[in-house]
CSV table of C-alpha atoms in Angstrom, one decimal:
chain,number,residue,atom,x,y,z
U,1,UNK,CA,129.5,128.9,82.1
U,2,UNK,CA,130.1,125.5,80.6
U,3,UNK,CA,129.0,126.5,77.1
U,4,UNK,CA,126.3,123.9,77.1
U,5,UNK,CA,122.8,125.3,76.9
U,6,UNK,CA,119.7,123.6,78.1
U,7,UNK,CA,116.0,124.7,77.7
U,8,UNK,CA,113.7,125.0,79.4
U,9,UNK,CA,115.2,125.4,82.9
U,10,UNK,CA,112.0,124.5,84.7
U,11,UNK,CA,108.9,122.7,83.5
U,12,UNK,CA,105.8,121.7,85.3
U,13,UNK,CA,103.3,119.4,83.6
U,14,UNK,CA,100.7,116.8,84.3
U,15,UNK,CA,100.8,113.0,84.3
U,16,UNK,CA,100.3,111.5,80.8
U,17,UNK,CA,101.7,114.6,79.0
U,18,UNK,CA,104.7,114.8,76.7
U,19,UNK,CA,107.6,117.2,76.9
U,20,UNK,CA,110.8,117.9,74.9
U,21,UNK,CA,114.0,119.0,76.5
U,22,UNK,CA,116.6,120.7,74.3
U,23,UNK,CA,120.3,120.8,74.5
U,24,UNK,CA,122.9,122.8,72.6
U,25,UNK,CA,126.4,121.4,73.1
U,26,UNK,CA,129.6,123.3,73.4
U,27,UNK,CA,131.0,124.5,70.1
U,28,UNK,CA,133.0,121.7,68.5
U,29,UNK,CA,131.9,118.9,70.8
U,30,UNK,CA,130.6,115.9,68.9
U,31,UNK,CA,129.2,113.9,71.7
U,32,UNK,CA,126.1,114.6,73.7
U,33,UNK,CA,125.0,112.7,76.8
U,34,UNK,CA,121.7,112.8,78.7
U,35,UNK,CA,121.6,112.1,82.5
U,36,UNK,CA,118.6,111.9,84.9
U,37,UNK,CA,119.2,113.0,88.5
U,38,UNK,CA,116.8,112.2,91.2
U,39,UNK,CA,117.4,112.5,94.9
U,40,UNK,CA,118.3,108.9,95.8
U,41,UNK,CA,119.7,107.7,92.4
U,42,UNK,CA,122.5,110.1,91.7
U,43,UNK,CA,123.3,110.7,88.0
U,44,UNK,CA,121.7,108.0,85.9
U,45,UNK,CA,123.0,107.7,82.3
U,46,UNK,CA,120.3,107.7,79.8
U,47,UNK,CA,121.8,107.9,76.3
U,48,UNK,CA,124.7,109.1,74.3
U,49,UNK,CA,125.0,110.5,70.8
U,50,UNK,CA,128.1,111.0,68.7
U,51,UNK,CA,128.0,113.2,65.6
U,52,UNK,CA,124.3,112.6,65.0
U,53,UNK,CA,124.2,108.9,65.8
U,54,UNK,CA,123.0,107.0,68.9
U,55,UNK,CA,126.0,105.2,70.3
U,56,UNK,CA,125.3,104.1,73.9
U,57,UNK,CA,122.2,103.5,75.8
U,58,UNK,CA,121.7,103.3,79.5
U,59,UNK,CA,118.7,103.0,81.7
U,60,UNK,CA,116.4,104.9,79.4
U,61,UNK,CA,112.7,104.0,79.5
U,62,UNK,CA,110.8,103.1,76.3
U,63,UNK,CA,108.6,106.2,76.9
U,64,UNK,CA,111.7,108.3,76.5
U,65,UNK,CA,113.5,109.0,73.2
U,66,UNK,CA,116.2,111.3,72.0
U,67,UNK,CA,117.9,112.4,68.9
U,68,UNK,CA,120.8,114.5,67.8
U,69,UNK,CA,120.4,116.7,64.8
U,70,UNK,CA,122.9,117.7,62.0
U,71,UNK,CA,123.7,120.9,63.8
U,72,UNK,CA,124.6,118.7,66.8
U,73,UNK,CA,121.9,120.0,69.1
U,74,UNK,CA,120.0,117.3,70.9
U,75,UNK,CA,116.4,116.8,72.1
U,76,UNK,CA,115.1,114.4,74.8
U,77,UNK,CA,111.5,113.6,74.5
U,78,UNK,CA,109.6,112.2,77.5
U,79,UNK,CA,106.1,110.9,76.9
U,80,UNK,CA,103.2,109.4,79.0
U,81,UNK,CA,104.8,111.2,82.0
U,82,UNK,CA,104.5,109.7,85.4
U,83,UNK,CA,105.1,111.2,88.8
U,84,UNK,CA,108.3,109.3,89.1
U,85,UNK,CA,109.7,111.1,86.0
U,86,UNK,CA,110.1,114.2,88.1
U,87,UNK,CA,113.8,114.9,88.2
U,88,UNK,CA,116.6,117.1,87.0
U,89,UNK,CA,117.7,116.2,83.5
U,90,UNK,CA,121.2,117.1,82.5
U,91,UNK,CA,122.8,117.3,79.1
U,92,UNK,CA,126.5,117.1,78.8
U,93,UNK,CA,128.8,117.4,75.8
U,94,UNK,CA,132.4,116.4,75.2
U,95,UNK,CA,135.0,116.1,72.5
U,96,UNK,CA,136.0,112.5,73.2
U,97,UNK,CA,139.7,111.7,73.3
U,98,UNK,CA,140.6,108.2,72.1
U,99,UNK,CA,138.8,105.6,74.2
U,100,UNK,CA,137.5,107.9,76.9
U,101,UNK,CA,134.7,110.4,77.0
U,102,UNK,CA,137.1,113.1,78.0
U,103,UNK,CA,135.9,115.9,80.2
U,104,UNK,CA,132.1,116.3,80.2
U,105,UNK,CA,130.7,119.8,80.3
U,106,UNK,CA,127.3,119.8,81.9
U,107,UNK,CA,124.5,122.2,81.2
U,108,UNK,CA,122.5,123.8,84.1
U,109,UNK,CA,119.8,121.1,83.7
U,110,UNK,CA,116.1,121.1,83.1
U,111,UNK,CA,114.0,120.5,86.2
U,112,UNK,CA,110.9,118.6,85.4
U,113,UNK,CA,108.0,118.4,87.8
U,114,UNK,CA,105.1,116.1,87.0
U,115,UNK,CA,102.0,116.7,89.0
X,1,UNK,CA,127.5,98.3,86.8
X,2,UNK,CA,127.1,101.4,88.8
X,3,UNK,CA,130.3,102.0,90.8
X,4,UNK,CA,130.0,102.0,94.6
X,5,UNK,CA,131.2,105.0,96.6
X,6,UNK,CA,132.1,105.3,100.2
X,7,UNK,CA,131.5,107.0,102.5
X,8,UNK,CA,128.1,108.3,101.6
X,9,UNK,CA,128.6,111.4,103.5
X,10,UNK,CA,131.4,113.1,105.5
X,11,UNK,CA,131.7,116.2,107.6
X,12,UNK,CA,135.1,117.9,107.9
X,13,UNK,CA,136.5,121.0,109.6
X,14,UNK,CA,138.5,123.3,107.5
X,15,UNK,CA,142.1,122.1,107.2
X,16,UNK,CA,141.2,118.4,107.7
X,17,UNK,CA,141.8,115.7,105.1
X,18,UNK,CA,139.4,113.3,103.5
X,19,UNK,CA,139.5,110.3,101.3
X,20,UNK,CA,136.6,109.2,99.0
X,21,UNK,CA,136.6,105.7,97.6
X,22,UNK,CA,135.1,104.3,94.4
X,23,UNK,CA,135.0,100.7,93.4
X,24,UNK,CA,133.7,98.7,90.5
X,25,UNK,CA,132.9,95.0,89.9
X,26,UNK,CA,133.9,95.4,86.3
X,27,UNK,CA,137.3,95.9,84.6
X,28,UNK,CA,137.8,99.6,84.1
X,29,UNK,CA,139.3,101.7,81.4
X,30,UNK,CA,139.1,105.0,83.2
X,31,UNK,CA,137.8,106.6,86.3
X,32,UNK,CA,136.4,110.2,86.4
X,33,UNK,CA,135.8,112.5,89.3
X,34,UNK,CA,133.2,115.3,89.3
X,35,UNK,CA,132.0,117.7,92.1
X,36,UNK,CA,128.5,119.1,92.2
X,37,UNK,CA,127.7,122.0,94.4
X,38,UNK,CA,124.2,122.4,95.7
X,39,UNK,CA,121.9,123.7,93.0
X,40,UNK,CA,124.6,123.6,90.3
X,41,UNK,CA,125.7,121.3,87.6
X,42,UNK,CA,128.5,118.7,88.1
X,43,UNK,CA,132.0,120.0,87.3
X,44,UNK,CA,134.9,118.0,86.1
X,45,UNK,CA,137.8,117.4,88.5
X,46,UNK,CA,140.0,114.7,86.9
X,47,UNK,CA,140.3,111.6,84.8
X,48,UNK,CA,142.5,108.6,85.7
X,49,UNK,CA,143.3,106.4,82.7
X,50,UNK,CA,144.3,102.8,82.7
X,51,UNK,CA,148.1,102.8,82.4
X,52,UNK,CA,148.5,105.7,84.9
X,53,UNK,CA,148.0,108.9,83.0
X,54,UNK,CA,146.2,111.4,85.1
X,55,UNK,CA,144.7,114.8,84.3
X,56,UNK,CA,143.5,116.7,87.2
X,57,UNK,CA,143.0,119.4,89.6
X,58,UNK,CA,145.6,121.4,91.5
X,59,UNK,CA,144.8,120.7,95.1
X,60,UNK,CA,142.9,117.4,94.9
X,61,UNK,CA,144.6,114.2,93.9
X,62,UNK,CA,143.5,110.7,93.1
X,63,UNK,CA,144.8,107.2,92.6
X,64,UNK,CA,143.5,104.4,90.3
X,65,UNK,CA,144.3,100.8,91.2
X,66,UNK,CA,143.5,98.9,87.9
X,67,UNK,CA,143.9,95.4,89.4
X,68,UNK,CA,141.5,96.1,92.3
X,69,UNK,CA,139.2,98.2,90.1
X,70,UNK,CA,139.3,100.9,92.7
X,71,UNK,CA,139.9,104.7,92.8
X,72,UNK,CA,140.4,107.1,95.7
X,73,UNK,CA,140.1,110.8,95.7
X,74,UNK,CA,142.2,112.7,98.2
X,75,UNK,CA,141.3,116.1,99.5
X,76,UNK,CA,143.9,117.6,101.6
X,77,UNK,CA,143.7,120.7,103.9
X,78,UNK,CA,140.1,121.1,103.0
X,79,UNK,CA,138.5,124.5,102.4
X,80,UNK,CA,135.0,125.6,102.7
X,81,UNK,CA,134.8,125.6,98.9
X,82,UNK,CA,135.3,121.9,98.8
X,83,UNK,CA,131.8,121.3,100.1
X,84,UNK,CA,129.6,119.5,97.6
X,85,UNK,CA,128.7,116.0,96.4
X,86,UNK,CA,131.6,114.1,94.7
X,87,UNK,CA,130.8,111.6,92.0
X,88,UNK,CA,133.1,109.0,90.5
X,89,UNK,CA,132.3,107.8,87.0
X,90,UNK,CA,133.6,104.7,85.4
X,91,UNK,CA,134.0,103.6,81.8
X,92,UNK,CA,134.2,100.1,80.5
X,93,UNK,CA,136.3,99.1,77.6
X,94,UNK,CA,135.3,100.7,74.4
X,95,UNK,CA,132.3,99.0,72.8
X,96,UNK,CA,132.8,100.6,69.4
X,97,UNK,CA,134.0,103.7,67.7
X,98,UNK,CA,132.2,106.8,69.1
X,99,UNK,CA,130.6,104.8,71.8
X,100,UNK,CA,131.1,106.2,75.3
X,101,UNK,CA,129.2,105.5,78.5
X,102,UNK,CA,130.2,107.1,81.7
X,103,UNK,CA,128.4,105.6,84.7
X,104,UNK,CA,128.3,107.5,87.9
X,105,UNK,CA,128.1,106.3,91.5
X,106,UNK,CA,125.5,107.7,93.9
X,107,UNK,CA,127.9,110.3,95.2
X,108,UNK,CA,129.6,111.2,98.5
X,109,UNK,CA,128.3,114.4,100.2
X,110,UNK,CA,131.2,116.3,101.7
X,111,UNK,CA,130.5,119.2,104.1
X,112,UNK,CA,133.3,121.4,105.3
X,113,UNK,CA,132.6,123.5,108.3
X,114,UNK,CA,134.6,126.4,109.8
């Protein structure tokens, strides 16, 4: 158990819909990361938050947005869903050390299926 | 900016050794290695920092050549439990306080057979 909790574990929805994925980081971790994993693309970095503020952005579509709340939990919102958005979405947290992320602790992921 | 891993896949018999390579076109601050078993989340193996500091795993080692922007993961005397997909992750120089971006390669699938 990494200490990172993601909900829901599985989600099936239709094209055009909107979903919210939730992540609770490990106690004490200030940084939250979102990754998308599809079969042929490995782990794609989406976005990073540090203590409530967005700090780094990767290949995140405009239809996707995220935020980190004062209690440090984070939500990833995916809207106008397309078939290609079907993937496993991981949240990870860390307590960064100096200039490096440090060890990332991954949640079990939320598997999104868009039909 | 995604690091390139090689090989894409490798099959080993128990007890054999393997090397997984990771290279980047950009100057690196650190290289991270993770292993993901089928149906599970990635799990941290080690970090190699610019300057030579290494934090890692007992039976798996790695090197980081800063000049060549390359890292290699060494798995010796492989065990069945080593099976999984290995990802290297690279960080660029710090962009600003609290800003961290770990970019992963596409992974190397390692299968260890009896």
